[in-house]
Coordinates of C-alpha atoms and ligand atoms in Angstrom, one line a residue:
X1394 CA -6.3 20.7 -1.8
X1395 CA -3.2 19.9 0.4
X1396 CA 0.5 21.0 -0.7
X1397 CA 3.1 18.6 -0.3
X1398 CA 6.6 19.6 0.1
X1399 CA 7.6 21.6 -3.0
X1400 CA 11.3 20.2 -3.3
X1401 CA 12.4 18.5 -6.6
X1402 CA 12.8 14.9 -6.3
X1403 CA 15.9 13.4 -8.0
X1404 CA 16.5 9.6 -7.3
X1405 CA 17.9 7.0 -9.9
X1406 CA 15.3 5.8 -11.8
X1407 CA 12.6 7.4 -10.7
X1408 CA 10.6 10.0 -12.2
X1409 CA 11.1 13.6 -10.9
X1410 CA 7.4 14.3 -10.5
X1411 CA 6.8 12.3 -7.7
X1412 CA 6.3 14.3 -4.9
X1413 CA 8.8 14.4 -2.0
X1414 CA 7.2 14.0 1.5
X1415 CA 10.2 13.1 3.7
X1416 CA 13.9 12.9 2.7
X1417 CA 15.5 11.2 6.0
X1418 CA 14.0 8.7 5.8
X1419 CA 13.2 8.7 2.0
X1420 CA 9.4 8.9 1.3
X1421 CA 7.6 10.0 -2.0
X1422 CA 4.3 9.8 -3.3
X1423 CA 3.0 9.5 -6.8
X1424 CA 0.7 12.0 -8.2
X1425 CA -2.3 10.2 -9.6
X1426 CA -2.2 11.2 -13.3
X1427 CA 1.3 9.0 -13.0
X1428 CA -1.0 6.0 -12.3
X1429 CA -2.6 6.0 -15.5
X1430 CA -1.1 2.6 -16.9
X1431 CA -2.9 -0.6 -15.9
X1432 CA 0.5 -1.5 -14.2
X1433 CA 2.4 1.0 -12.6
X1434 CA 6.0 1.3 -13.9
X1435 CA 8.8 1.1 -11.2
X1436 CA 9.9 5.0 -12.3
X1437 CA 6.4 5.6 -10.9
X1438 CA 6.0 3.6 -7.8
X1439 CA 5.7 5.4 -4.5
X1440 CA 8.2 4.9 -1.8
X1441 CA 8.1 4.6 1.9
X1442 CA 10.9 4.1 4.1
X1443 CA 11.0 4.2 7.9
X1444 CA 15.0 4.0 7.9
X1445 CA 17.7 4.1 6.2
X1446 CA 18.2 2.3 2.8
X1447 CA 20.7 -0.6 3.4
X1448 CA 23.7 -0.8 0.9
X1449 CA 23.1 -2.3 -2.5
X1450 CA 24.0 -6.1 -2.6
X1451 CA 26.4 -7.3 -5.2
X1452 CA 25.4 -11.0 -5.3
X1453 CA 21.7 -10.8 -4.9
X1454 CA 21.1 -14.8 -5.3
X1455 CA 23.5 -15.4 -2.1
X1456 CA 20.9 -13.2 0.0
X1457 CA 19.4 -15.3 2.9
X1458 CA 16.3 -15.6 4.7
X1459 CA 15.6 -17.3 7.8
X1460 CA 12.2 -18.8 9.2
X1461 CA 12.3 -19.6 12.8
X1462 CA 10.2 -19.5 15.8
X1463 CA 7.1 -21.7 16.0
X1464 CA 8.2 -23.9 13.3
X1465 CA 9.2 -27.6 13.2
X1466 CA 12.1 -27.1 11.1
X1467 CA 13.8 -23.8 11.1
X1468 CA 15.1 -23.0 7.4
X1469 CA 17.6 -21.0 6.0
X1470 CA 17.0 -20.3 2.1
X1471 CA 19.3 -18.1 -0.3
X1472 CA 17.4 -16.5 -2.8
X1473 CA 18.8 -19.0 -5.2
X1474 CA 16.9 -21.6 -3.3
X1475 CA 13.8 -19.9 -3.5
X1476 CA 13.9 -19.8 -7.2
X1477 CA 15.0 -23.3 -7.9
X1478 CA 13.3 -25.2 -5.2
X1479 CA 9.7 -23.6 -5.7
X1480 CA 7.4 -22.9 -8.5
X1481 CA 7.5 -19.2 -9.2
X1482 CA 4.3 -17.0 -9.3
X1483 CA 3.4 -13.7 -11.1
X1484 CA 0.5 -11.6 -9.7
X1485 CA -0.6 -8.0 -10.3
X1486 CA -1.3 -6.6 -6.8
X1487 CA -2.0 -3.7 -5.1
X1488 CA 0.3 -2.1 -2.5
X1489 CA -0.7 0.7 -0.5
X1490 CA 0.7 2.7 2.5
X1491 CA -1.8 2.4 5.7
X1492 CA -1.4 6.2 5.7
X1493 CA -2.6 6.7 2.3
X1494 CA -5.1 9.8 2.4
X1495 CA -3.9 10.9 5.7
X1496 CA -3.6 14.6 4.4
X1497 CA -7.4 15.1 4.5
X1498 CA -7.9 14.3 8.6
X1499 CA -9.0 17.4 10.4
X1500 CA -7.5 18.1 12.8
X1501 CA -4.0 16.9 11.2
X1502 CA -3.1 13.3 12.2
X1503 CA 0.7 12.7 12.7
X1504 CA 2.9 11.4 10.2
X1505 CA 3.6 11.9 6.6
X1506 CA 0.7 13.6 4.7
X1507 CA -0.3 11.2 1.9
X1508 CA -3.0 12.6 -0.4
X1509 CA -4.1 10.0 -2.8
X1510 CA -0.8 8.4 -4.0
X1511 CA 0.7 6.2 -1.5
X1512 CA -0.4 3.3 -3.7
X1513 CA 0.7 1.5 -7.0
X1514 CA 0.1 -1.8 -8.6
X1515 CA 2.9 -4.0 -9.9
X1516 CA 3.3 -7.5 -11.3
X1517 CA 5.2 -9.1 -8.8
X1518 CA 7.4 -12.5 -8.9
X1519 CA 8.3 -14.6 -6.3
X1520 CA 7.0 -17.5 -4.5
X1521 CA 4.0 -18.3 -2.1
X1522 CA 4.9 -17.6 1.3
X1523 CA 2.6 -20.7 2.2
X1524 CA 4.6 -23.1 0.5
X1525 CA 8.1 -22.1 2.3
X1526 CA 5.8 -22.1 5.7
X1527 CA 4.5 -25.5 5.0
X1528 CA 8.0 -26.6 4.5
X1529 CA 9.2 -25.3 7.9
X1530 CA 6.2 -26.7 9.4
X1531 CA 3.9 -24.5 11.7
X1532 CA 3.5 -25.8 15.4
X1533 CA 0.5 -25.9 16.9
X1534 CA 0.9 -22.6 18.8
X1535 CA 1.9 -20.7 15.7
X1536 CA -0.5 -17.6 15.2
X1537 CA 1.3 -14.2 14.2
X1538 CA 4.4 -13.4 11.8
X1539 CA 7.1 -11.1 12.6
X1540 CA 9.2 -9.6 9.5
X1541 CA 12.4 -8.1 9.8
X1542 CA 14.6 -6.3 7.2
X1543 CA 18.2 -5.0 6.8
X1544 CA 17.4 -1.5 7.5
X1545 CA 18.3 0.4 10.6
X1546 CA 16.4 3.6 11.8
X1547 CA 17.5 6.8 10.4
X1548 CA 19.1 7.7 13.7
X1549 CA 21.6 4.5 13.8
X1550 CA 20.1 2.8 16.7
X1551 CA 20.8 -0.9 17.3
X1552 CA 17.0 -2.2 16.2
X1553 CA 15.0 -2.8 13.1
X1554 CA 13.3 0.4 11.6
X1555 CA 10.3 -1.5 11.1
X1556 CA 9.1 -5.0 11.9
X1557 CA 5.4 -5.7 11.6
X1558 CA 3.6 -8.9 11.1
X1559 CA 0.3 -10.4 10.2
X1560 CA -2.3 -13.2 11.4
X1561 CA -0.9 -16.6 10.3
X1562 CA -4.0 -17.0 8.3
X1563 CA -3.2 -13.8 6.2
X1564 CA 0.4 -15.2 5.8
X1565 CA -0.8 -18.5 4.5
X1566 CA -3.1 -17.5 2.0
X1567 CA -1.9 -17.9 -1.8
X1568 CA -1.3 -14.6 -2.6
X1569 CA 1.1 -13.7 0.3
X1570 CA 4.2 -13.7 -1.7
X1571 CA 8.0 -13.7 -1.0
X1572 CA 9.1 -11.3 -3.9
X1573 CA 12.2 -10.9 -6.2
X1574 CA 10.7 -9.5 -9.3
X1575 CA 8.9 -6.5 -10.3
X1576 CA 7.1 -5.7 -13.7
X1577 CA 9.5 -8.5 -15.3
X1578 CA 12.8 -6.9 -13.8
X1579 CA 14.8 -7.8 -10.9
X1580 CA 13.1 -6.2 -7.6
X1581 CA 14.8 -2.6 -7.5
X1582 CA 16.8 -2.1 -4.1
X1583 CA 14.5 0.9 -3.4
X1584 CA 11.7 -1.4 -3.4
X1585 CA 13.2 -4.1 -1.1
X1586 CA 15.4 -5.9 -3.5
X1587 CA 16.9 -8.5 -3.6
X1588 CA 13.8 -9.8 -1.6
X1589 CA 10.6 -8.5 0.0
X1590 CA 7.4 -9.6 1.2
X1591 CA 4.0 -8.7 -0.5
X1592 CA 0.9 -9.3 1.5
X1593 CA -1.7 -7.8 -0.3
X1594 CA -4.8 -5.9 0.5
X1595 CA -3.6 -4.9 4.1
X1596 CA -1.1 -1.7 5.0
X1597 CA 2.0 -1.6 3.2
X1598 CA 3.8 -1.9 6.1
X1599 CA 3.4 -5.5 6.5
X1600 CA 5.2 -6.0 2.9
X1601 CA 8.9 -6.0 4.6
X1602 CA 11.7 -4.8 2.2
X1603 CA 15.0 -6.1 2.1
X1604 CA 13.5 -9.3 4.2
X1605 CA 16.2 -11.5 6.1
X1606 CA 13.9 -13.4 8.4
X1607 CA 10.4 -14.2 9.5
X1608 CA 9.8 -15.3 13.1
X1609 CA 6.7 -17.4 13.6
X1610 CA 4.8 -16.0 16.9
X1611 CA 2.4 -17.5 19.5
X1612 CA 1.1 -14.2 19.8
X1613 CA 0.5 -10.9 18.0
X1614 CA 3.8 -9.5 17.2
X1615 CA 4.8 -6.2 19.2
X1616 CA 8.0 -5.3 17.1
X1617 CA 8.3 -1.4 15.8
X1618 CA 5.2 -0.4 14.0
X1619 CA 3.0 -3.0 15.8
X1620 CA 2.0 -1.3 19.2
X1621 CA 0.4 2.2 20.5
X1622 CA -1.4 3.8 17.6
X1623 CA 0.7 2.4 14.9
X1624 CA -1.3 1.0 12.3
X1625 CA -4.2 0.6 14.5
X1626 CA -7.9 2.0 14.2
X1627 CA -10.0 2.8 17.3
X1628 CA -12.7 -0.2 18.1
X1629 CA -15.2 2.9 18.8
X1630 CA -14.9 6.2 17.1
X1631 CA -12.9 9.1 18.7
X1632 CA -13.7 12.7 19.0
X1633 CA -11.6 14.3 16.2
X1634 CA -8.4 15.5 17.9
X1635 CA -9.0 13.2 21.0
X1636 CA -5.8 11.5 22.3
X1637 CA -7.7 8.0 22.9
X1638 CA -6.6 4.9 25.0
X1639 CA -4.2 2.5 22.8
X1640 CA -5.7 -0.2 24.5
X1641 CA -9.1 0.7 22.7
X1642 CA -7.4 0.3 19.4
X1643 CA -7.1 -2.8 17.0
X1644 CA -4.5 -3.8 14.1
X1645 CA -5.5 -2.5 10.8
X1646 CA -5.9 -5.3 8.6
X1647 CA -7.9 -4.8 5.2
X1648 CA -7.3 -1.4 3.8
X1649 CA -10.7 0.5 3.1
X1650 CA -12.2 1.1 -0.4
X1651 CA -10.9 3.8 -2.6
X1652 CA -10.6 5.3 -6.1
X1653 CA -8.2 7.5 -7.8
X1654 CA -8.7 9.4 -11.0
X1655 CA -5.8 9.1 -13.2
X1656 CA -7.0 11.0 -16.3
X1657 CA -7.5 14.0 -16.7
X1658 CA -4.7 15.4 -14.5
X1659 CA -5.4 17.8 -11.8
X1660 CA -5.1 21.4 -13.2
X1661 CA -5.5 19.9 -16.7
X1662 CA -6.9 22.6 -19.4
X1663 CA -9.6 20.8 -21.6
X1664 CA -12.1 21.4 -24.2
X1665 CA -15.9 21.9 -23.7
X1666 CA -18.0 18.9 -24.7
X1667 CA -17.2 15.1 -23.8
X1668 CA -14.3 13.7 -22.0
X1669 CA -13.0 10.5 -21.1
X1670 CA -12.7 10.2 -17.2
X1671 CA -10.3 7.2 -16.4
X1672 CA -9.0 5.7 -12.9
X1673 CA -8.3 2.7 -10.6
X1674 CA -10.2 1.3 -7.9
X1675 CA -9.3 -1.2 -4.9
X1676 CA -10.8 -2.3 -1.9
X1677 CA -8.2 -4.1 0.6
X1678 CA -9.5 -8.0 0.6
X1679 CA -12.4 -7.2 -1.1
X1680 CA -13.4 -6.3 -4.8
X1681 CA -14.7 -3.2 -6.2
X1682 CA -18.6 -3.4 -7.3
X1683 CA -19.1 -0.1 -8.9
X1684 CA -17.4 3.4 -9.4
X1685 CA -19.5 6.5 -10.1
X1686 CA -18.3 9.8 -11.5
X1687 CA -19.8 13.0 -10.5
X1688 CA -19.3 16.9 -11.7
X1689 CA -21.4 18.4 -8.8
X1690 CA -21.2 16.2 -5.9
X1691 CA -25.0 15.2 -6.3
X1692 CA -25.6 13.4 -9.5
X1693 CA -23.6 10.4 -10.1
X1694 CA -23.1 8.5 -13.2
X1695 CA -21.8 5.1 -13.4
X1696 CA -18.6 4.4 -14.9
X1697 CA -17.3 1.2 -16.7
X1698 CA -15.3 -1.3 -14.4
X1699 CA -13.1 -3.9 -15.5
X1700 CA -12.7 -7.0 -13.4
X1701 CA -9.2 -7.5 -11.8
X1702 CA -6.7 -9.5 -13.7
X1703 CA -6.6 -11.8 -10.5
X1704 CA -7.2 -10.8 -7.0
X1705 CA -5.9 -8.1 -5.2
X1706 CA -5.3 -6.5 -8.5
X1707 CA -6.9 -2.9 -8.9
X1708 CA -9.8 -2.6 -11.0
X1709 CA -9.6 0.2 -14.1
X1710 CA -12.5 2.3 -14.7
X1711 CA -13.7 4.8 -17.5
X1712 CA -16.5 7.1 -17.9
X1713 CA -17.6 9.5 -20.5
X1714 CA -18.8 13.0 -19.0
X1715 CA -20.4 15.7 -20.8
X1716 CA -18.6 19.1 -19.2
X1717 CA -20.0 22.5 -19.1
X1718 CA -19.1 25.0 -21.8
X1719 CA -16.4 27.0 -19.8
X1720 CA -15.1 27.7 -16.3
X1721 CA -13.7 25.5 -13.5
X1722 CA -15.2 22.2 -13.1
X1723 CA -14.4 19.4 -10.3
X1724 CA -14.7 15.7 -11.0
X1725 CA -15.1 13.3 -8.2
X1726 CA -14.9 9.6 -8.4
X1727 CA -16.4 7.4 -5.3
X1728 CA -15.8 3.5 -5.6
X1729 CA -18.1 0.8 -3.5
X1730 CA -16.7 -2.5 -2.6
X1731 CA -18.6 -5.9 -2.9
X1732 CA -20.0 -5.2 0.8
X1733 CA -21.7 -1.9 -0.2
X1734 CA -19.5 0.3 1.3
X1735 CA -18.6 3.5 -0.4
X1736 CA -16.0 6.2 0.2
X1737 CA -17.0 9.1 2.5
X1738 CA -16.5 12.9 1.3
X1739 CA -14.3 13.4 4.2
X1740 CA -12.2 10.7 6.1
X1741 CA -14.3 9.2 8.9
X1742 CA -13.0 7.4 11.8
X1743 CA -10.3 10.0 12.9
X1744 CA -7.3 8.5 14.5
X1745 CA -4.0 10.0 15.9
X1746 CA -1.9 8.2 13.3
X1747 CA -4.1 9.1 10.5
X1748 CA -5.0 5.4 9.0
X1749 CA -7.6 4.2 6.9
X1750 CA -8.6 7.8 5.6
X1751 CA -10.2 7.2 2.3
X1752 CA -12.1 10.2 1.2
X1753 CA -13.5 10.8 -2.2
X1754 CA -10.7 11.9 -4.9
X1755 CA -11.3 15.1 -6.7
X1756 CA -10.0 16.6 -9.5
X1757 CA -10.1 20.3 -10.4
X1758 CA -10.1 21.1 -14.4
X1759 CA -10.5 24.2 -16.5
X1760 CA -12.7 24.1 -19.6
X1761 CA -12.4 26.0 -22.6
Ligands
MTE481 N1 12.6 -3.1 5.5 C1 11.5 -2.2 5.7 N2 10.2 -2.7 4.7 C2 9.1 -1.8 5.0 C3 9.2 -0.3 5.3 C4 10.5 0.0 5.8 O1 10.6 1.1 6.2 N3 11.5 -1.0 6.1 N4 8.2 0.4 4.9 C5 7.0 -0.3 4.9 C6 5.9 0.6 4.4 S1 5.2 1.7 5.4 C7 5.3 0.6 3.1 S2 4.0 1.5 2.6 C8 5.9 -0.3 1.9 C9 6.4 0.8 0.8 O2 6.9 0.0 -0.1 P1 7.5 0.7 -1.3 O3 8.7 1.8 -0.4 O4 8.0 -0.3 -2.2 O5 6.6 1.3 -2.4 O6 6.9 -0.9 2.3 C10 7.0 -1.2 3.8 N5 8.2 -2.2 4.0
MO482 MO1 3.5 2.7 4.6

């Protein structure tokens, strides 16, 4: 098992059982057992910052968003405009860091060592991005978005901490949203409030926090986080540890299939007999077809899998397993997506940034 930094985590509104991965910028992941609810409470939701958290705003409704670049009519809208001029929508959608699972790559990949908890599923309220882009009107050459937020790098340079984008087709799909609400409350500042993007199914880095501007581009965006090995996978497999040629890498889009065991907790002591194992599974742009659970890594038992509440929701699952009478036991859960792709035992497609590692989650328990 990978050890994460062993410092206490203290942040207003956050559970102190979150695991701190980095303090400058602030990054923390959620232990799988804190993902046991259908909808992840804000107190349990992971945090990923690449820069400094911007100062909290006193008048959130006056926050402005500019849409420019390859559009017929550039727009500047306040959050109030977004709330009153368009119909609002609430959807349950997974947000997952592109580096989730990175800790299991061998040799070690660079970046925060996420285990399985760089993920959460919240109810996001806002407006469909497509409606606002339609009002601006895309030009013929519009093909990519460029997202800008109010955060500067931790070293105080004069550039955005992160600026990623997506193909225009993804930005225009009905689940891509400009979001101001999380789980029925105003979007917390730490999660990008007053306004952020949620681009579901793709690496979390596309979901810009503290969103101030979307520039429509006529080519793949090249802001911080778009180039080199950032959020990219090799087109053909590398030998693990190899540097690789950035020209032979492509942007990571849909996240791979994954499942987490949310009950029992790793290290739990349980009575012999039967035990309900529970978790969640999701698969980027796709749905999950099945989840199987195993006590020995050889025999697999099908779990009961619930449908998503809406597209891009995670799917909760459960299985009743029969435990040995005493001693250590390891529970594994393996998800398979609608295309028949299953999670591997070890992360495959090694890459220097450690993206897309979706190895099977294992939980060790003590019986008796
Ligand atoms: N402005 C801004 N937006 C950002 C980031 C950032 O550093 N700055 N990090 C991104 C990354 S890498 C992830 S995984 C998600 C995490 O969102 P959360 O902190 O709300 O969980 O935000 C994304 N949006
Ligand atoms: Mo991320």
